[in-house]
C-alpha positions as CSV (number, residue, x, y, z in Angstrom):
1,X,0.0,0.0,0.0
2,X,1.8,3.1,-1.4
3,X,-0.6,5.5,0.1
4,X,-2.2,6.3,-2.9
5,X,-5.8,5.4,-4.2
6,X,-4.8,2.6,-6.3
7,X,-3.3,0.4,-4.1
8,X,-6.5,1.0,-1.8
9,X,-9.1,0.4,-3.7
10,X,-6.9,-2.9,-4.8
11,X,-6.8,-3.8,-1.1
12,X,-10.6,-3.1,-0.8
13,X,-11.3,-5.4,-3.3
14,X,-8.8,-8.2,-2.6
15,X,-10.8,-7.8,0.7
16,X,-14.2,-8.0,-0.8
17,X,-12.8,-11.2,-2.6
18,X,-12.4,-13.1,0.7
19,X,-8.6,-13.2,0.9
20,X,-6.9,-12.7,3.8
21,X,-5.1,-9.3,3.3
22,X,-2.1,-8.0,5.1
23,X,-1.6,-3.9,4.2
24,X,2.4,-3.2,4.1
25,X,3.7,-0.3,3.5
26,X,7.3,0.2,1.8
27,X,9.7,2.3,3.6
28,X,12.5,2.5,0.7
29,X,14.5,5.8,2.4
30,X,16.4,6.2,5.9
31,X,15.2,9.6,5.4
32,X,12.1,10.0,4.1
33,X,10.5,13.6,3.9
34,X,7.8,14.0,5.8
35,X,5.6,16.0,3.4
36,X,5.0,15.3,-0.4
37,X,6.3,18.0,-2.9
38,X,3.2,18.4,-5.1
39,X,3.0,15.1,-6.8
40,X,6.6,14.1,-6.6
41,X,6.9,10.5,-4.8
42,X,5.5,7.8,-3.3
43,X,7.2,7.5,-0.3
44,X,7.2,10.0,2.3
45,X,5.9,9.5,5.9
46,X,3.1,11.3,4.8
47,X,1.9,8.8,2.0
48,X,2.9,6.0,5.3
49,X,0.0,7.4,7.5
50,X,-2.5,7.6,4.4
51,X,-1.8,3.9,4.1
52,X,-2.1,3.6,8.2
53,X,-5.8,5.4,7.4
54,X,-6.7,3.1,4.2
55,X,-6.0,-0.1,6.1
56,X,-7.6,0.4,9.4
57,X,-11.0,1.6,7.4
58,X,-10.9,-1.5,6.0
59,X,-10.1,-2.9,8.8
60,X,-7.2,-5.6,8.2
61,X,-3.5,-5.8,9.9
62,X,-1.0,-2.9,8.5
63,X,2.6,-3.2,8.6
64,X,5.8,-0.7,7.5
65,X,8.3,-3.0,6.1
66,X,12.0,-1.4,6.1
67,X,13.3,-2.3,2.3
68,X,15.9,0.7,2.0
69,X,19.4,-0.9,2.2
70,X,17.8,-3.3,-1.1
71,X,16.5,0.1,-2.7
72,X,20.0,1.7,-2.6
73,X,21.7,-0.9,-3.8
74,X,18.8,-2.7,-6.5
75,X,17.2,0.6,-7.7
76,X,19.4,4.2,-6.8
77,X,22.6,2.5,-7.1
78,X,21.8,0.8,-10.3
79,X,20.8,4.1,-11.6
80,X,23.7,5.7,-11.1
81,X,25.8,2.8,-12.7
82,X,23.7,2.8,-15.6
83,X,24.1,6.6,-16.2
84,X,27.8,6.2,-15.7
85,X,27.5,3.5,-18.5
86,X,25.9,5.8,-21.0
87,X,22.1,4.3,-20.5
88,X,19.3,6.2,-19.7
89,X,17.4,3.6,-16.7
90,X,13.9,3.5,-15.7
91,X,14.5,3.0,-12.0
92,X,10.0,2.4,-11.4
93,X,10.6,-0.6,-13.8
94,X,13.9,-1.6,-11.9
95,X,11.8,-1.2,-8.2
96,X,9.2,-3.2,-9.6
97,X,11.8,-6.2,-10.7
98,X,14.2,-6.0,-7.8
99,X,11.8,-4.7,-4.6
100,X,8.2,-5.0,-5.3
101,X,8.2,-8.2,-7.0
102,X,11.3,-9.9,-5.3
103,X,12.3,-8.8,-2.5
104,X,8.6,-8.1,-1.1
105,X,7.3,-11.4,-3.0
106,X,10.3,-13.5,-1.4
107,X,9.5,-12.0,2.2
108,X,5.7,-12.2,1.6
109,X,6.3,-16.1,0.5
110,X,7.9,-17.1,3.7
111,X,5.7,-15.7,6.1
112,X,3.1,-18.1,4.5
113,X,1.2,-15.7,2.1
114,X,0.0,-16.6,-1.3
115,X,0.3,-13.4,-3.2
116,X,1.4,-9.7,-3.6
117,X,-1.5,-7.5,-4.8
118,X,-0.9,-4.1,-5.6
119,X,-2.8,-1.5,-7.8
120,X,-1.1,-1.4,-10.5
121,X,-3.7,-1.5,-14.2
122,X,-2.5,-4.8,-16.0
123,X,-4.2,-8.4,-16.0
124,X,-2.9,-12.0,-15.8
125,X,-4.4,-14.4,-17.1
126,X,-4.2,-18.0,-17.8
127,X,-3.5,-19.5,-21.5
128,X,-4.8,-23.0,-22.6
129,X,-2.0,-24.9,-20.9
130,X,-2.6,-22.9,-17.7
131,X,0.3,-20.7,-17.8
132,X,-0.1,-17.4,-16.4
133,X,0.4,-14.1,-19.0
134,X,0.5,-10.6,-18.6
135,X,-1.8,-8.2,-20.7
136,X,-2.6,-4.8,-20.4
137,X,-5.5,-3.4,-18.4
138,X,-8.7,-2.9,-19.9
139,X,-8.0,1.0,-19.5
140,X,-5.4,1.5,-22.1
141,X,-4.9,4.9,-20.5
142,X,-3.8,4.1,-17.0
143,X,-1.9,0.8,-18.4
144,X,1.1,-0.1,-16.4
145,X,2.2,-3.6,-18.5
146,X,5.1,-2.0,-19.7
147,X,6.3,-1.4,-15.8
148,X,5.6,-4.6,-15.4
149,X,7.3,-6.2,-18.3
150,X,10.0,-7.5,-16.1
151,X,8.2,-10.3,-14.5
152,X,8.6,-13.5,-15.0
153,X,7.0,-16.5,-15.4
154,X,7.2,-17.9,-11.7
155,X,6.3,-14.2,-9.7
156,X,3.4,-14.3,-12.2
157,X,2.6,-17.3,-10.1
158,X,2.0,-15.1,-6.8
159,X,1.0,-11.6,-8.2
160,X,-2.9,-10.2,-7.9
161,X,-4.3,-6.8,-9.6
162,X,-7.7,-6.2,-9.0
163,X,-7.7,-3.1,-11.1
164,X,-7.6,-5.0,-14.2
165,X,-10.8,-4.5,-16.0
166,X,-11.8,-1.1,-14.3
167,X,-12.7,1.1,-17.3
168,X,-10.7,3.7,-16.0
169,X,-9.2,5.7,-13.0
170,X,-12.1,7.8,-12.6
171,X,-14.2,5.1,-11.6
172,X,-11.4,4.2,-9.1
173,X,-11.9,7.6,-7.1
174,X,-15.1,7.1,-7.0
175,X,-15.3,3.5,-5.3
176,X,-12.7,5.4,-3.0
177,X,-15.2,8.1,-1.9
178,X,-17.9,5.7,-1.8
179,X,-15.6,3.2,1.2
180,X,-14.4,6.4,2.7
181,X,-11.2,6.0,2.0
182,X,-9.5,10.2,2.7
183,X,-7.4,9.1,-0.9
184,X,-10.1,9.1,-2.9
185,X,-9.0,12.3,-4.7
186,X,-5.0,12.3,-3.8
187,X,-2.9,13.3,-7.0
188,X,-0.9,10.4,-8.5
189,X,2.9,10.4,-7.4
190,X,4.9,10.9,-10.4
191,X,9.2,11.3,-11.3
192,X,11.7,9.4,-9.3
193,X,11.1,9.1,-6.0
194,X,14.8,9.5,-5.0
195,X,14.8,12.7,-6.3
196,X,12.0,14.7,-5.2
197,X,13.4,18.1,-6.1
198,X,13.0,16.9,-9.7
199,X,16.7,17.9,-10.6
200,X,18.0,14.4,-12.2
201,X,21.1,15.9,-13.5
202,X,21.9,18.2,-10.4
203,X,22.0,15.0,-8.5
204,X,23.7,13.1,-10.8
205,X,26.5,15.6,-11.0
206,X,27.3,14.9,-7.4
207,X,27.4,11.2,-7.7
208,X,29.4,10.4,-11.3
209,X,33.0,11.4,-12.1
210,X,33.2,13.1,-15.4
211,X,36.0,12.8,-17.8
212,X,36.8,14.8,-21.3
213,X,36.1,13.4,-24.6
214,X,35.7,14.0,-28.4
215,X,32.3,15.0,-29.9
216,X,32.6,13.1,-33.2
217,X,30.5,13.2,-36.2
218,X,28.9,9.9,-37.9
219,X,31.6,9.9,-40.4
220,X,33.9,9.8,-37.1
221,X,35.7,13.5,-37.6
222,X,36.4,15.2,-34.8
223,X,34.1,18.2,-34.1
224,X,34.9,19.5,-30.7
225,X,35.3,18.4,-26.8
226,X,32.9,17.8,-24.1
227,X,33.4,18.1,-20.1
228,X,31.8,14.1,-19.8
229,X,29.6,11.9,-22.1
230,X,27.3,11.4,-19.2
231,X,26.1,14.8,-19.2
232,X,24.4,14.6,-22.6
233,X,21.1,12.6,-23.9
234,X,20.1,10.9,-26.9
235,X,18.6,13.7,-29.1
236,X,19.7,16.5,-27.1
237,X,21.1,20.1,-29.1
238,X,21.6,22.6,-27.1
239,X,24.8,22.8,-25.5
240,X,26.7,20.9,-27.4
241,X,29.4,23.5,-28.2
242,X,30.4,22.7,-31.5
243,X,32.6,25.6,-32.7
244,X,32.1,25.1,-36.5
245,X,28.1,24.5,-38.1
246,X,27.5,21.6,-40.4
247,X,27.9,22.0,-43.6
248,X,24.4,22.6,-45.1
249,X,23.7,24.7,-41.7
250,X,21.5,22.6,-39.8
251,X,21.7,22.3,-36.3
252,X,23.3,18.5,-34.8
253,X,21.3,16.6,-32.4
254,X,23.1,13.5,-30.0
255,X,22.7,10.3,-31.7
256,X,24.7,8.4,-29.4
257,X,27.1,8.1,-26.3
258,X,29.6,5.3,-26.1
259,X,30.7,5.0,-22.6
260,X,33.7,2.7,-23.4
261,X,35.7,5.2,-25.5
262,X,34.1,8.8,-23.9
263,X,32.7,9.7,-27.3
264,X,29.4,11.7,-28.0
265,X,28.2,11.4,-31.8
266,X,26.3,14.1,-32.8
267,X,24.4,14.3,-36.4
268,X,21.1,15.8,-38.2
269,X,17.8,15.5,-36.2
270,X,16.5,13.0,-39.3
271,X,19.0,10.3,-37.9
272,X,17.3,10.3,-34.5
273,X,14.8,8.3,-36.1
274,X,15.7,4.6,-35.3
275,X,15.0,1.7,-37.1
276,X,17.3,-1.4,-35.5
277,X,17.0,-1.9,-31.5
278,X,19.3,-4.3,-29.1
279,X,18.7,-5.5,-26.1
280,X,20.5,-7.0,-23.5
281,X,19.6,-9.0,-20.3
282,X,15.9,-10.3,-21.9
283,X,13.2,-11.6,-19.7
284,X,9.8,-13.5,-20.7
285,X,6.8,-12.6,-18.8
286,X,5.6,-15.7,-18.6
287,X,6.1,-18.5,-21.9
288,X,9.2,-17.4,-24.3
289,X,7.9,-17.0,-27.9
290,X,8.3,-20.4,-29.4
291,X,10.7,-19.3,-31.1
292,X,13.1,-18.0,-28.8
293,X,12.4,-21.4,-26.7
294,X,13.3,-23.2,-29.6
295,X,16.9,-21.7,-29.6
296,X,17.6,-22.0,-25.6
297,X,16.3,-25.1,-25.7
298,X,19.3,-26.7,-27.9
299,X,21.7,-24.7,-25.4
300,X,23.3,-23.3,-29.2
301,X,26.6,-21.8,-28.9
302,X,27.6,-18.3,-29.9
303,X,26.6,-16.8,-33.1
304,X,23.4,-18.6,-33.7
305,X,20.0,-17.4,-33.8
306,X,16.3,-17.8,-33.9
307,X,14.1,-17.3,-36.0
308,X,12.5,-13.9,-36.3
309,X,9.0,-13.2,-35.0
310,X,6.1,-10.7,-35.3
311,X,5.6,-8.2,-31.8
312,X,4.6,-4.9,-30.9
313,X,7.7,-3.0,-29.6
314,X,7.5,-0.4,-26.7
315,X,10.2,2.0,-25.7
316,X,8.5,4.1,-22.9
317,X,5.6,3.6,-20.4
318,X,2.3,5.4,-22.3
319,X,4.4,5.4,-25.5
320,X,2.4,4.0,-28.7
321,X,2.9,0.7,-29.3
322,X,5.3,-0.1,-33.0
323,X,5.0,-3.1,-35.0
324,X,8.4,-4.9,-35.9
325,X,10.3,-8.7,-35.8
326,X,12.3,-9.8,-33.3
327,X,14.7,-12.7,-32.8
328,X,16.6,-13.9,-30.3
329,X,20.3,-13.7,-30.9
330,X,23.8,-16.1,-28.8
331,X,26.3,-13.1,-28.4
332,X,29.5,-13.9,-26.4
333,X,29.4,-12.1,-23.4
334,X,32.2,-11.4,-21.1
335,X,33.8,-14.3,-20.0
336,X,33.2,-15.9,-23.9
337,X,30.4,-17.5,-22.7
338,X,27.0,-16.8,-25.3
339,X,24.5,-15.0,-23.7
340,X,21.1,-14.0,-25.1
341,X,20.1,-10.3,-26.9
342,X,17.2,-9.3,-28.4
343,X,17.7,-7.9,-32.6
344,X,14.3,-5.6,-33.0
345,X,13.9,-4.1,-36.7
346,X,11.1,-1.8,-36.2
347,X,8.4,-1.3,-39.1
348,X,8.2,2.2,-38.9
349,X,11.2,4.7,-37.2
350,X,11.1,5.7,-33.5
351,X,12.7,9.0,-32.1
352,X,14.3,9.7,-28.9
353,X,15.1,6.6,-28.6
354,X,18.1,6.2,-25.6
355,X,19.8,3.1,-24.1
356,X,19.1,2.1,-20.8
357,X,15.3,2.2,-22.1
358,X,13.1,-0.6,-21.2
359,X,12.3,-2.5,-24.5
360,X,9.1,-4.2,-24.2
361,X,7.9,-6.7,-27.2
362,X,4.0,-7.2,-27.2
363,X,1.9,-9.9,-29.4
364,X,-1.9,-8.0,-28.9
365,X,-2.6,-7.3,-25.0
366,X,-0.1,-9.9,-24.4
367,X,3.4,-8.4,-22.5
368,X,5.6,-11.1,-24.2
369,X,8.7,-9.9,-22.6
370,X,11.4,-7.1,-22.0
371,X,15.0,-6.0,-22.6
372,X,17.3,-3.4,-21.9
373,X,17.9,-1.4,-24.6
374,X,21.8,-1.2,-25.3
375,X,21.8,0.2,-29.4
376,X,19.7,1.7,-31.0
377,X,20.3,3.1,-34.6
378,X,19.1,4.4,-37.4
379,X,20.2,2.0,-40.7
380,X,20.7,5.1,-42.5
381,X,24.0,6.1,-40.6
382,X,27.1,5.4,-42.6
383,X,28.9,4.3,-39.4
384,X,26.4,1.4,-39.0
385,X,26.0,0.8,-42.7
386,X,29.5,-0.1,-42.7
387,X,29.8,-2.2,-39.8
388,X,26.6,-3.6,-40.3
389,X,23.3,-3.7,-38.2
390,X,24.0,-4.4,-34.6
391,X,27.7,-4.4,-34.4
392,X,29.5,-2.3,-32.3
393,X,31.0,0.8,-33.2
């Protein structure tokens, strides 16, 4: 129970349903202001008590479980690290994969409870072979699949969300006012909670040592010097202090950062639009496409491949949906060992596109499963024309 309306209403109706329900509250800061900051947040003392007041309406036990050494290092740490690497990270998708799913799933299991049920708008449901899925919520609106993406098939086994099929949030605040719940018409918490100011780059400034590099262009000239790679974003241009203009006068957006070699490559805004994503560290939210079961199932060595398969790519959390084909692709990863990637060829370009993103592959309302994006290019670059889709630079 985050102390918002979701998550009570959830527990209202989990109640209603005849389970047995515990309310627990997550306290994921040492320090946690006492007072929300507009709607920045989910975790203040503050959003504690409304939880306190949600639970004993309803009447069931309430309990503030202390998660905040497993947030620093799971979810802020990570964050850090993978701006330091050049990604761009969701850290609500990494605190539903490492804390609210995990951590709070593994404790929940072994005091003898079934299930973690939150508020969150997505549905599970069971395919002919009674294997549990994940599909978006009957409120396309509020969806929150692509948070989700990252379970898998066995916390699938233990998760509830009564919010599923509720046409939308509106109806939520109602049912609210209706119980008497004081949340009914609390603003959603949005941002990072970790950084309730809103500054992201103020307070990554303090944490990550930054070094100078070249600002290249695609064809790999060099076009000036920057103060640290992690300072910039995909399809940023201002600030980019470029001392001479392109040569038909155009302004240069980011196209990439590559962490290993301090580089920033800058180019015209057209090549922002990418057509090839990569993904590293894939999950399946429940059955693998056949497919990609097909190739881990023969343990293949490096270099080999599935075959490719229709899905619905997703590269932000209310961002439209893209169709493309994926496969499932043996790289060698550090130690020489293969280890699986995603190769997505979109049908249509996407812009803004950064790594770190979450990739998340759909096949309808089904979430098949989800990937950290690690490249993503436009074809039309000479640089990746040359070394050829998906290789590195």
């Amino acid at each position: 129970m985050s102390g918002g309306v979701d998550s009570a209403v959830a527990a209202a109706r989990a109640v209603d349903a005849g389970h047995d329900v515990t309310g627990v509250h997550l306290a994921l800061s040492r320090t946690p202001g006492t007072l929300r900051t507009g709607s920045r947040g989910c975790c203040t003392i503050e959003d504690s008590r409304d939880a306190w007041r949600a639970a004993d309406v309803l009447g069931i036990p309430y309990y503030v479980w202390d998660f905040s050494e497993r947030f620093q290092a799971d979810v802020v740490e990570d964050f850090v690290a993978e701006y330091a690497a050049g990604r761009t990270p969701n850290p609500c998708l990494r605190c539903n994969e490492k804390i609210k799913f995990a951590a709070l799933l593994e404790k929940a299991l072994a005091l003898g409870f079934d299930a973690v049920c939150t508020g969150h708008y997505a549905k599970v449901v069971e395919d002919a072979a009674g294997t549990r899925e994940l599909h978006r919520a009957a409120d396309w609106a509020k969806d929150q699949s692509y948070v989700l993406g990252v379970l898998t098939a066995e916390q699938l086994e233990h998760v509830l969300f009564p919010l599923a099929d509720t046409p939308s949030k509106a109806e939520v605040r109602a049912e609210a006012a209706r119980r008497g719940l004081s949340v009914a018409q609390k603003p959603d918490s949005h941002d990072i909670c970790f950084i309730p100011d809103g500054d992201t780059r103020g307070w990554l400034a303090e944490r990550i040592e930054l070094a100078e590099g070249e600002i290249k262009d695609v064809e790999g000239t060099v076009l000036g010097t920057h103060r640290g790679a992690q300072a910039f974003t995909v399809g940023q241009r201002k600030g980019l202090r470029i001392g001479t203009p392109a040569p038909d006068g155009k302004p240069r957006f980011v196209l990439e950062i590559r962490p290993k070699t301090n580089e920033v490559v800058v180019g015209p805004q057209e090549l922002l639009a990418v057509d090839e994503l990569r993904g590293i560290r894939p999950t399946w939210a429940g059955a693998p496409a056949p497919e990609a079961a097909e190739l881990l199932r023969d343990r293949p060595a490096a270099g080999q491949a599935s075959s490719s398969f229709p899905v619905l790519a997703q590269v932000r959390a209310h961002g439209e949906p893209v169709p493309a084909r994926a496969r499932l692709e043996l790289v060698p990863g550090p130690d020489g060992a293969p280890v699986p990637e995603l190769a997505v060829l979109l049908d249509a370009p996407l812009r803004g596109v950064a790594p770190g993103q979450s990739l998340v592959l759909y096949q309808g309302t089904r979430v098949l499963g989800q990937a950290t994006i690690d490249r993503a290019h436009s074809l039309a670059r000479p640089d990746v024309a040359r070394r050829g889709p998906g290789r590195e630079a």
